[in-house]
Structure formats: structure tokens, C-alpha cells
Amino acid sequence: MHTLKPLTSLQCGQTARVDALTLQGSMRRRLQDIGLIEGTQIECVHKSPAGDPVAYLIRGAVIALRAEDSAGVLVSCG
Amino acid sequence: MGLTSGSTGRKAIDEGLLICRESPEDRVVGLAGNPNVGKSTVFNGLTNLNQHTGNWPGKTVSNAQGRCKHHGKGFILVDIPGSYSLMAHSAEEEVARDFICFGGPDAMVVVCDATCLERNLNLVLQTIEITPRTVVCVNLMDEAKKKNIQVDLAELSRRLGVPVTGAAARSKKGLDALMDAVDSVVVGSFSTDHALRVPYAPEIEEAIALLEPALEKPCGKRLSPRWLALRLLEEDQALIQSAQQYLGVPFSEDPAVQEMLEQARDRLEKADLLGDALQDAVVSALVRQSEKICAGAVRYADRSYSSRDRKIDRILTSKATGFPIMLLLLAAVFWLTITGANYPSQWLSTGLFWVEDRLADFFVWTGAPSFLCDMLVHGAYRTLAWVVSVMLPPMAIFFPLFTLLEDLGYLPRVAFNLDRYFKKCSACGKQSLTMCMVLPILH
């Protein structure tokens, strides 16, 4: 059974699949433009020293997202 | 020049449209691409202009132009702002899109990063939708080779229906082939009739099919009616205004268009595909199409980024080592700048002040009044000599060192480490770099 959780809950090294974006407006568009849509594989690769932002591997590119933005991305593991 | 509202947005494109042809035979070629794919390097390589290439998105806000000659033909290259999309969510995207739509380029070149081609294809697909006279330049082929990524350019070209060439612009490789491809598109020896048409959800396709015929006449050969139909459905008012101005036809007031638009929107409403939902569906279709194209044309030995890069990143950004390394590196840069600058400063001031004495001697010898000598030599010249000897050496040391860190890709890691702290003061991590630049100048 898949459980939906925010991207922020992903630990380093974990991989998940994007299920929905609850973000609105320009941030939603920007994430979509870099390929973050339903079904996209996403891996959490590093956390910055303060724990925020966090770097994710999305479609072969490493991208840093702030918690305020990644909280609006719902993912499911496994 | 700062980013004033005049240097971005619509005014910039108006200025960008002043294309300076050297001869009427010159062809206009727009250069688009995601940020940080080496677009400005391609531009510089082709035009021999030295536009500064930066590591931050949106480096090019207004359109830079340069001329290049290829086999006796002149091309005006227009470097348009780097963007991930042409949906006009930002000033850069708007300038980029307006140039492609209304700037009347004879061909477009989309520069891509071979190491993350899939993400880059989004922009390629959107560009082809506007104009099929597009050439894809897959840059950083050398980097891709290092990372064991194989890009099948011929297959990519077959799938996209437009010419695709490889390049390593930093070592000036592949630029000739790129211009050959551009020429083939401009003169029509490469037929772009089979340029890829991104398929959207069936309901969207039906809506487009309703609206497209009504737009064929106003569009003529100047805009793609399919593309314009989609923008009308999205209700992109700013674009519709610009398009009407460009075409000189107020098509949105045409009753035939209005009637079809209403029908098409009804069709979408039934499928719950209006407004945001429509945009979501359009973007998703583009991303899925990019994924599909790449699946057959790009082979990754290792889909994730290399373990070596991963290790380095972990060391540079971890809790335990991130800050110490950062402080050490910045301290080393500052130490080199401040201590290292003392020596050349010394030499410069010795030399320049020796010249001052000679100048003063000269004034005495000519018998000029002493106030003139005081004003020009002990006033103007001395100040200048001071400023040069104090300011020039630290800058000549600091900026190359900083560029080195930039080229090594360290600066984005610094921004990543510091973002949280800068955010607390309502700034963002990228601004830490501006601060670093200011420090030695204040010194």
C-alpha cells in the first residue's frame, strides 16, 4: 500500500515517486518546468548543514529545494 | 547596469527587435537554451564576441547580438535569455518567447546540456511548437562522455524531426556543424515538415482541432495556428495582445474565432481541463514526451550522478565539513587577495610616485605656475595613482580566484550551505556571493 507523504520527510538516499503537487502559482510552474510532474522519480541526495534546503536528484539533475516548497510536493515510497 | 523594469520584460524585447543586419542577405538566428548549458559560450564561439558567461540563471536578460560568417553567408546571432520553458512565468521566459514568436528569426538554435538532456527537451519541444525551423545543439558532449552518457544524435534528430548536432563549445568543437545545420534549415535543404508535434490529451486535441482552422487565416505563415489555439485556450491575455499587434489582425474579436473558442472551451470544461488544470496537462504532456524521446536516444551507464561527484558534494555540504571547508577556502582567497596584493601594490605605488616626481620636475622645467602643478600632479595624478595602486592588485587577484571557484562549481554549494541563514534576513543564499565580492573591496 502506498502512503502519501510530503517530500520533506524523505531521508538522504531514499527514493520516491511524485504523486501530486499541492503548491500553487509560479513555484508550481517552475517545478513542473524542471520535470517534476506526477510519476517522476525523485531521490533525496544531500541535506545542507542547516537541514534546509535539501538537494534532490530529478531526471538526472541535482536541484536544491527549500522545505517551504518541497512541503507542497506529495510523494509515495515503495 | 542593474535590472530595471526597462531592461527586462517588454521594453527589452522591443529594443531586442532592432536587429542590426550588416547586409540585407544576413539571416537572423536566435539562440535559446536552459540556464547554464553553455549558451553564451556557443554565442561567443560563433561571434568572437566576449560576452561574460555567468553561473546564475537569467544572465542574459536583454538580447545580445553578434554576427558570424559561415561559408560566405552572414548570420546575425541573437542570444536570448536562458529559460526552462516558454510559458512566460518570468521576465526571461517572456523575452525568450516573444523573440521566438515575434522577432521573426530565420532559424532558432536551442542549446542543450548533454548531461541532462531530458530536462532540456522541454524547451526544445516548446520551441519547435512555435517554429519548426529549429536546430538542436547538444552541448557539453565532452562532459557527457566523461559521465558515460551516450547521446544518439541521429536518433534524436529522427524523433524530433529537426537537425540535431553535437558540440563541446568550450573547446570550440562542433560549431561548424551547427552552422551547417542552421544553414540547411534556413535555405530549406532540411525539410522540417516532419517536425515533432507534441500530442496532448484527447480532449485538448479535440479543442485545438475545433479552434485551429479559424486561426489559419489570421496566422498566415507567420505564427503556428495550433500553437496560438493552445494559448487562446489558456487565456494568456498578454500574449494574445502581442500576437494581435504582431499579426495586425484583431483575431480574438473575429466572430468565427469566438464561436469556435466557446465550443472548444465547453469541450475542455466537460473534461475538467480549464485554467490551471489545462496548464498542468500541457506541461505534463511536454515532460512525458521529453521522457519518451530520451528513452530511446540517450543511454546512461549510470542513471544517477556519479559516485565521485556525490562524495565530493557530501564533503562540501555536510554538517561536519561543509562550513569548515567553506571558511577555509574563503579565508584562503581573502588571505591571498589581501597579503598577495601588498607586493604589487608596493611596486605600483613606487613606480607611479616616481612618475609623479618626474611629472612635477617637468612642470617646474616648463615654468608653469605652481598652482597648475599642484592641481594636476599633486592633486589629480596622485589620487589616481593611489586608487590604482591600492585597488587594482586586490581586484586582479580576487576576481580570477573567484572565477576559478565559479568554474569549479563551488559557488552553488556555498549558496546551498548558506541559504537558510540568508533566508532569515530575507535574502537568499546566492547573495552570500555578492557579499564575498564586496568584502575585499571594502578592505
XYZ file of C-alpha atoms in Angstrom:
521
model
C 0.000 0.000 0.000
C 1.328 3.435 -0.914
C 1.370 6.110 1.696
C 1.379 9.759 0.705
C 3.806 11.989 2.499
C 5.467 15.332 1.849
C 8.810 15.371 0.076
C 10.345 16.958 3.176
C 10.000 13.659 5.024
C 12.364 11.888 2.625
C 15.700 10.938 4.189
C 19.059 11.048 2.391
C 19.401 8.161 -0.030
C 15.661 7.456 -0.186
C 13.831 7.424 -3.494
C 10.163 8.181 -4.047
C 7.630 8.871 -6.781
C 5.791 12.180 -7.074
C 2.049 11.808 -6.613
C 0.754 15.340 -6.506
C 1.787 18.967 -6.261
C -0.212 20.985 -3.757
C 1.838 24.111 -4.490
C 0.173 26.890 -6.421
C 1.309 29.677 -8.666
C 4.775 30.262 -10.016
C 6.577 27.696 -7.844
C 4.235 25.003 -9.136
C 5.087 26.006 -12.718
C 8.790 26.154 -12.053
C 8.841 22.681 -10.564
C 6.815 21.365 -13.474
C 9.172 23.012 -15.929
C 12.138 21.161 -14.470
C 10.215 17.930 -14.914
C 8.577 17.440 -11.531
C 5.209 16.009 -12.501
C 3.078 13.113 -11.331
C 5.063 9.907 -11.577
C 8.524 11.498 -11.574
C 11.192 9.598 -9.651
C 12.916 11.728 -7.061
C 15.836 10.930 -4.801
C 16.959 12.857 -1.769
C 20.736 13.223 -2.101
C 22.019 15.766 0.438
C 20.843 17.966 3.202
C 22.557 21.278 3.712
C 24.234 21.868 7.089
C 21.129 23.635 8.403
C 18.878 20.862 7.104
C 17.239 23.211 4.640
C 17.494 23.455 1.625
C 17.800 19.845 0.530
C 19.266 18.629 -2.774
C 17.215 16.192 -4.843
C 18.056 14.197 -7.936
C 15.351 14.862 -10.507
C 15.641 13.435 -14.035
C 19.428 13.350 -13.910
C 19.873 16.838 -12.466
C 20.603 17.759 -8.856
C 18.269 20.502 -7.676
C 18.074 22.182 -4.265
C 14.607 22.862 -2.861
C 13.617 24.741 0.263
C 11.394 22.979 2.764
C 8.633 25.550 2.262
C 8.445 24.486 -1.394
C 9.097 20.773 -1.067
C 6.380 20.509 1.596
C 3.978 21.104 -1.281
C 5.157 18.016 -3.153
C 3.466 14.782 -2.118
C 5.354 11.583 -2.773
C 4.875 7.901 -2.180
C 7.612 5.443 -1.331
C 7.864 1.871 -2.458
C 23.584 48.042 -15.488
C 21.028 46.897 -12.957
C 17.857 45.056 -13.760
C 15.429 47.886 -14.101
C 11.956 47.235 -15.358
C 13.125 48.807 -18.599
C 15.974 46.359 -19.072
C 13.689 43.372 -18.623
C 10.274 42.458 -19.882
C 8.596 44.019 -22.818
C 10.845 47.003 -23.258
C 13.889 44.768 -23.595
C 12.268 42.815 -26.382
C 11.295 45.985 -28.143
C 14.919 47.011 -28.071
C 15.993 43.479 -28.945
C 13.962 43.663 -32.105
C 16.290 46.285 -33.504
C 18.349 43.755 -35.360
C 21.432 45.265 -36.903
C 21.930 43.491 -40.199
C 25.175 44.367 -41.945
C 23.740 43.313 -45.261
C 20.159 42.543 -46.290
C 21.280 38.972 -47.014
C 22.053 38.371 -43.343
C 19.907 35.733 -41.682
C 18.693 36.102 -38.111
C 19.272 33.145 -35.805
C 18.029 33.092 -32.209
C 19.999 31.196 -29.589
C 17.858 29.727 -26.805
C 18.623 27.263 -24.045
C 18.210 26.398 -20.393
C 20.377 28.383 -17.967
C 23.926 27.026 -17.515
C 24.154 24.927 -20.666
C 26.947 26.958 -22.232
C 24.709 29.008 -24.468
C 26.812 32.135 -24.102
C 29.925 30.043 -24.838
C 28.340 28.901 -28.101
C 27.395 32.501 -28.847
C 30.921 33.737 -28.136
C 32.475 30.876 -30.090
C 30.417 31.741 -33.138
C 30.635 35.514 -32.989
C 34.023 36.028 -31.303
C 32.338 38.496 -29.011
C 33.299 38.235 -25.420
C 30.066 38.173 -23.547
C 30.633 37.321 -19.931
C 29.254 33.913 -19.085
C 27.819 33.595 -15.619
C 26.714 30.774 -13.448
C 23.350 32.151 -12.459
C 20.106 31.713 -14.284
C 18.873 34.642 -16.280
C 22.317 36.016 -17.091
C 21.082 37.341 -20.393
C 18.061 39.471 -19.745
C 18.036 41.580 -22.837
C 19.071 40.171 -26.172
C 22.745 40.353 -27.112
C 23.613 40.265 -30.795
C 26.633 39.282 -32.791
C 27.454 38.471 -36.391
C 29.083 35.375 -37.754
C 30.122 34.356 -41.229
C 29.764 30.807 -42.413
C 30.760 29.740 -45.930
C 30.406 33.299 -47.124
C 26.932 33.815 -45.660
C 26.221 36.257 -42.873
C 24.212 35.317 -39.803
C 23.089 37.625 -37.022
C 23.020 35.638 -33.812
C 20.731 36.803 -31.052
C 21.473 35.445 -27.593
C 18.108 35.247 -25.873
C 17.658 34.738 -22.098
C 18.167 31.272 -20.680
C 14.943 29.653 -19.518
C 13.466 26.244 -18.789
C 10.207 26.944 -20.524
C 8.454 29.404 -22.810
C 5.266 29.658 -20.783
C 6.301 33.172 -19.742
C 6.323 32.701 -15.987
C 9.219 35.126 -15.616
C 10.656 38.147 -17.401
C 13.371 35.977 -19.007
C 10.860 33.497 -20.341
C 8.702 36.260 -21.689
C 11.601 37.883 -23.527
C 12.668 34.499 -24.885
C 9.194 33.578 -26.060
C 8.453 36.981 -27.570
C 11.649 36.866 -29.557
C 10.875 33.436 -30.994
C 7.269 34.389 -31.786
C 7.545 37.961 -32.888
C 11.241 38.590 -33.512
C 10.985 36.891 -36.896
C 14.111 34.702 -36.615
C 15.007 32.780 -39.786
C 16.005 29.881 -37.561
C 16.243 29.036 -33.877
C 19.053 27.167 -32.177
C 18.259 25.521 -28.857
C 21.414 24.751 -26.916
C 21.081 21.717 -24.628
C 23.185 20.123 -21.917
C 24.062 16.571 -22.987
C 24.338 15.502 -19.352
C 20.703 16.265 -18.564
C 19.099 16.269 -21.961
C 15.691 15.145 -20.812
C 15.073 18.303 -18.831
C 16.356 20.410 -21.744
C 13.996 18.828 -24.259
C 11.038 20.587 -22.660
C 12.316 23.865 -24.093
C 13.172 22.203 -27.408
C 9.624 20.870 -27.793
C 8.113 24.223 -26.933
C 10.374 25.986 -29.419
C 9.512 23.528 -32.194
C 5.838 24.140 -31.469
C 6.331 27.818 -32.267
C 8.711 27.400 -35.186
C 9.821 24.141 -36.771
C 12.851 25.922 -38.221
C 14.808 24.837 -35.181
C 18.225 23.265 -34.755
C 19.108 21.431 -31.564
C 22.698 21.877 -30.431
C 23.612 19.276 -27.834
C 26.446 20.982 -25.986
C 28.806 19.580 -23.329
C 29.255 16.330 -25.274
C 32.709 16.091 -23.666
C 31.175 16.211 -20.177
C 28.622 13.579 -21.158
C 31.379 11.306 -22.417
C 33.177 11.644 -19.090
C 29.989 10.671 -17.303
C 29.422 7.729 -19.652
C 26.279 9.172 -21.150
C 25.762 8.255 -24.795
C 23.622 10.563 -26.884
C 22.452 9.175 -30.219
C 22.217 12.427 -32.194
C 20.856 10.812 -35.362
C 18.092 9.071 -33.454
C 17.282 12.276 -31.609
C 17.039 14.124 -34.914
C 14.760 11.390 -36.313
C 12.479 11.616 -33.306
C 12.338 15.410 -33.201
C 12.167 15.917 -36.954
C 14.717 18.744 -36.827
C 18.530 18.748 -37.217
C 20.492 17.819 -34.099
C 24.219 18.477 -33.803
C 26.706 17.764 -31.023
C 29.149 20.303 -29.640
C 31.738 20.957 -26.981
C 31.650 24.738 -27.214
C 34.353 25.319 -24.613
C 36.887 23.669 -26.926
C 35.123 25.140 -29.984
C 34.118 21.711 -31.253
C 31.017 21.189 -33.332
C 30.319 24.849 -34.087
C 30.897 24.418 -37.830
C 28.490 21.508 -37.966
C 25.977 23.607 -36.056
C 26.158 26.412 -38.602
C 25.857 23.885 -41.455
C 22.648 22.640 -39.843
C 21.371 26.185 -39.322
C 22.054 26.939 -42.967
C 20.231 23.785 -44.088
C 17.147 24.865 -42.156
C 17.309 28.457 -43.403
C 17.647 27.532 -47.087
C 15.206 24.653 -46.709
C 17.509 21.794 -47.731
C 16.478 20.153 -44.464
C 12.727 19.799 -44.595
C 11.118 20.458 -41.238
C 7.728 19.190 -42.410
C 8.072 16.255 -40.079
C 8.973 18.294 -37.029
C 7.514 16.665 -33.962
C 4.048 17.677 -32.846
C 3.593 17.022 -29.162
C 0.388 15.030 -28.685
C -1.812 16.317 -25.876
C -4.680 14.632 -24.047
C -7.521 13.697 -26.464
C -9.857 16.379 -25.086
C -7.213 19.069 -25.603
C -6.521 17.800 -29.119
C -10.242 17.999 -29.892
C -10.399 21.556 -28.574
C -7.371 22.527 -30.670
C -8.877 20.868 -33.740
C -12.014 22.989 -33.322
C -10.145 26.255 -32.971
C -7.159 25.794 -35.261
C -8.937 26.164 -38.655
C -10.423 29.515 -37.608
C -6.932 30.812 -36.811
C -5.268 29.644 -40.006
C -6.138 32.769 -41.966
C -5.021 35.412 -39.430
C -1.839 33.459 -38.699
C -0.817 33.053 -42.319
C 2.717 31.764 -42.366
C 3.821 33.981 -39.527
C 2.596 32.040 -36.492
C 1.615 28.430 -35.903
C -2.200 28.285 -35.616
C -2.003 25.150 -33.483
C 0.263 26.900 -31.024
C -1.871 30.035 -30.976
C -5.020 27.961 -30.443
C -3.499 26.435 -27.338
C -2.560 29.861 -25.963
C -6.095 31.129 -26.604
C -7.446 28.180 -24.664
C -5.050 29.005 -21.845
C -6.309 32.596 -21.904
C -2.834 34.069 -21.994
C -4.089 37.653 -22.403
C -0.708 39.375 -22.627
C 0.391 37.022 -25.382
C -2.888 37.337 -27.284
C -2.469 41.131 -27.249
C 1.113 40.875 -28.557
C 0.071 38.350 -31.208
C -2.723 40.606 -32.472
C -0.340 43.506 -32.676
C 2.226 41.367 -34.479
C -0.220 39.891 -36.972
C -2.098 43.161 -37.340
C -5.386 41.276 -37.098
C -7.662 41.530 -34.041
C -8.479 37.828 -34.341
C -9.881 37.476 -30.837
C -12.775 39.744 -31.907
C -13.460 37.679 -35.025
C -16.910 36.072 -34.503
C -15.779 32.815 -36.139
C -12.866 32.549 -33.724
C -15.046 33.494 -30.758
C -17.620 30.877 -31.647
C -15.047 28.126 -32.015
C -13.276 29.229 -28.851
C -16.518 28.897 -26.945
C -17.125 25.415 -28.314
C -13.569 24.386 -27.569
C -13.785 25.696 -24.030
C -17.055 23.825 -23.488
C -15.295 20.692 -24.617
C -12.489 21.299 -22.096
C -14.884 22.216 -19.327
C -16.613 18.855 -19.645
C -13.246 17.182 -19.169
C -12.436 19.499 -16.258
C -9.480 20.891 -18.139
C -9.743 24.630 -17.750
C -7.318 27.117 -16.245
C -4.669 25.533 -14.061
C -5.737 22.015 -14.960
C -5.141 22.772 -18.641
C -1.674 24.155 -17.951
C -0.867 21.125 -15.821
C -1.965 18.819 -18.612
C 0.052 20.720 -21.222
C 3.237 20.756 -19.123
C 2.849 17.089 -18.222
C 2.448 16.158 -21.880
C 5.656 18.035 -22.718
C 7.602 16.404 -19.893
C 6.310 12.920 -20.781
C 7.182 13.476 -24.431
C 10.724 14.517 -23.447
C 10.991 11.397 -21.337
C 9.864 9.231 -24.250
C 12.258 10.808 -26.723
C 15.189 10.438 -24.362
C 14.332 6.867 -23.501
C 15.412 5.767 -26.956
C 18.115 8.273 -27.793
C 20.139 8.652 -24.608
C 21.911 5.842 -22.803
C 23.151 6.318 -19.273
C 25.763 3.956 -17.937
C 24.654 5.120 -14.525
C 21.348 6.916 -14.269
C 22.205 8.634 -11.023
C 25.058 11.106 -10.830
C 28.483 9.608 -10.401
C 29.585 8.354 -7.016
C 32.654 10.574 -7.202
C 30.578 13.742 -7.595
C 28.318 12.507 -4.874
C 31.209 12.049 -2.456
C 32.649 15.469 -3.203
C 29.246 17.097 -2.760
C 28.766 15.303 0.527
C 32.070 16.599 1.837
C 31.436 20.145 0.614
C 27.940 20.392 2.037
C 27.817 18.163 5.112
C 27.172 19.420 8.595
C 30.624 18.475 9.859
C 32.828 19.561 6.965
C 30.755 21.966 4.873
C 31.324 25.110 6.899
C 34.983 24.495 7.848
C 35.883 23.914 4.199
C 33.933 26.936 3.119
C 35.560 29.177 5.729
C 38.994 27.804 4.910
C 38.540 28.346 1.196
C 37.160 31.843 1.578
C 39.870 32.663 4.137
C 42.494 31.401 1.689
C 41.013 33.525 -1.084
C 40.933 36.601 1.138
C 44.408 35.973 2.505
C 45.820 35.601 -0.992
C 43.976 38.724 -2.046
C 44.967 40.877 0.887
C 48.522 39.691 1.534
C 49.284 38.888 -2.075
C 48.117 42.305 -3.168
C 50.602 44.076 -0.914
C 53.560 43.289 -3.162
C 52.196 44.512 -6.476
C 50.636 47.452 -4.596
C 54.087 48.355 -3.331
C 55.646 48.119 -6.779
C 52.838 50.059 -8.378
C 52.927 52.870 -5.856
C 56.731 53.100 -6.033
C 56.555 53.253 -9.823
C 53.627 55.632 -10.037
C 55.000 58.022 -7.412
C 58.360 58.026 -9.169
C 56.447 59.130 -12.267
C 54.766 61.833 -10.142
C 58.114 63.284 -9.178
C 59.217 63.282 -12.818
C 55.961 64.988 -13.809
C 56.494 67.640 -11.138
C 60.056 68.129 -12.423
C 58.660 68.548 -15.903
C 56.210 71.218 -14.752
C 58.993 73.099 -12.985
C 61.137 72.839 -16.118
C 58.366 74.276 -18.313
C 57.979 77.121 -15.847
C 54.232 76.540 -15.405
C 52.574 78.273 -12.453
C 52.821 76.222 -9.244
C 49.043 76.053 -8.706
C 48.751 74.189 -12.022
C 51.380 71.686 -10.951
C 49.675 71.261 -7.559
C 46.307 70.734 -9.136
C 47.296 68.357 -11.914
C 50.241 66.457 -10.477
C 49.903 66.553 -6.689
C 46.110 66.540 -6.927
C 44.638 64.671 -9.873
C 47.577 62.426 -10.715
C 48.394 61.487 -7.121
C 44.797 60.491 -6.356
C 44.658 58.405 -9.477
C 47.982 56.740 -8.644
C 46.761 55.941 -5.145
C 43.493 54.484 -6.270
C 45.185 52.362 -8.931
C 47.914 51.033 -6.679
C 45.539 50.234 -3.832
C 42.561 48.902 -5.769
C 43.959 47.241 -8.850
C 46.089 44.450 -7.312
C 43.399 43.043 -4.961
C 40.878 43.033 -7.780
C 43.309 41.447 -10.208
C 43.856 38.649 -7.677
C 40.401 38.258 -6.199
C 38.278 38.102 -9.316
C 40.306 35.406 -11.111
C 40.280 33.323 -7.907
C 36.558 33.777 -7.608
C 36.078 32.838 -11.253
C 38.090 29.695 -10.577
C 35.726 28.767 -7.729
C 32.816 29.525 -10.019
C 34.182 27.318 -12.795
C 34.787 24.505 -10.338
C 31.118 24.746 -9.412
C 31.867 25.542 -5.786
C 29.754 28.683 -5.587
C 26.360 26.960 -5.902
C 27.447 24.743 -2.993
C 28.180 27.820 -0.903
C 24.744 29.171 -1.734
C 23.287 25.793 -0.759
C 25.097 25.826 2.603
C 24.152 29.375 3.459
C 20.652 29.692 2.021
C 18.911 29.061 5.339
C 20.843 31.772 7.165
C 20.420 34.311 4.436
C 16.757 33.484 4.217
C 16.426 34.535 7.853
C 17.398 38.026 6.777
C 15.003 37.829 3.840
C 17.819 37.287 1.372
C 18.769 34.121 -0.478
C 21.924 32.008 -0.491
C 23.058 33.349 -3.818
C 23.531 36.734 -2.189
C 26.324 35.353 0.002
C 28.458 35.544 -3.137
C 27.687 39.187 -3.702
C 28.737 39.744 -0.107
C 32.001 37.891 -0.666
C 32.674 40.159 -3.611
C 32.073 43.272 -1.564
C 34.394 42.305 1.330
C 37.774 42.701 -0.390
C 36.621 45.916 -1.995
C 35.742 47.306 1.421
C 39.133 46.240 2.642
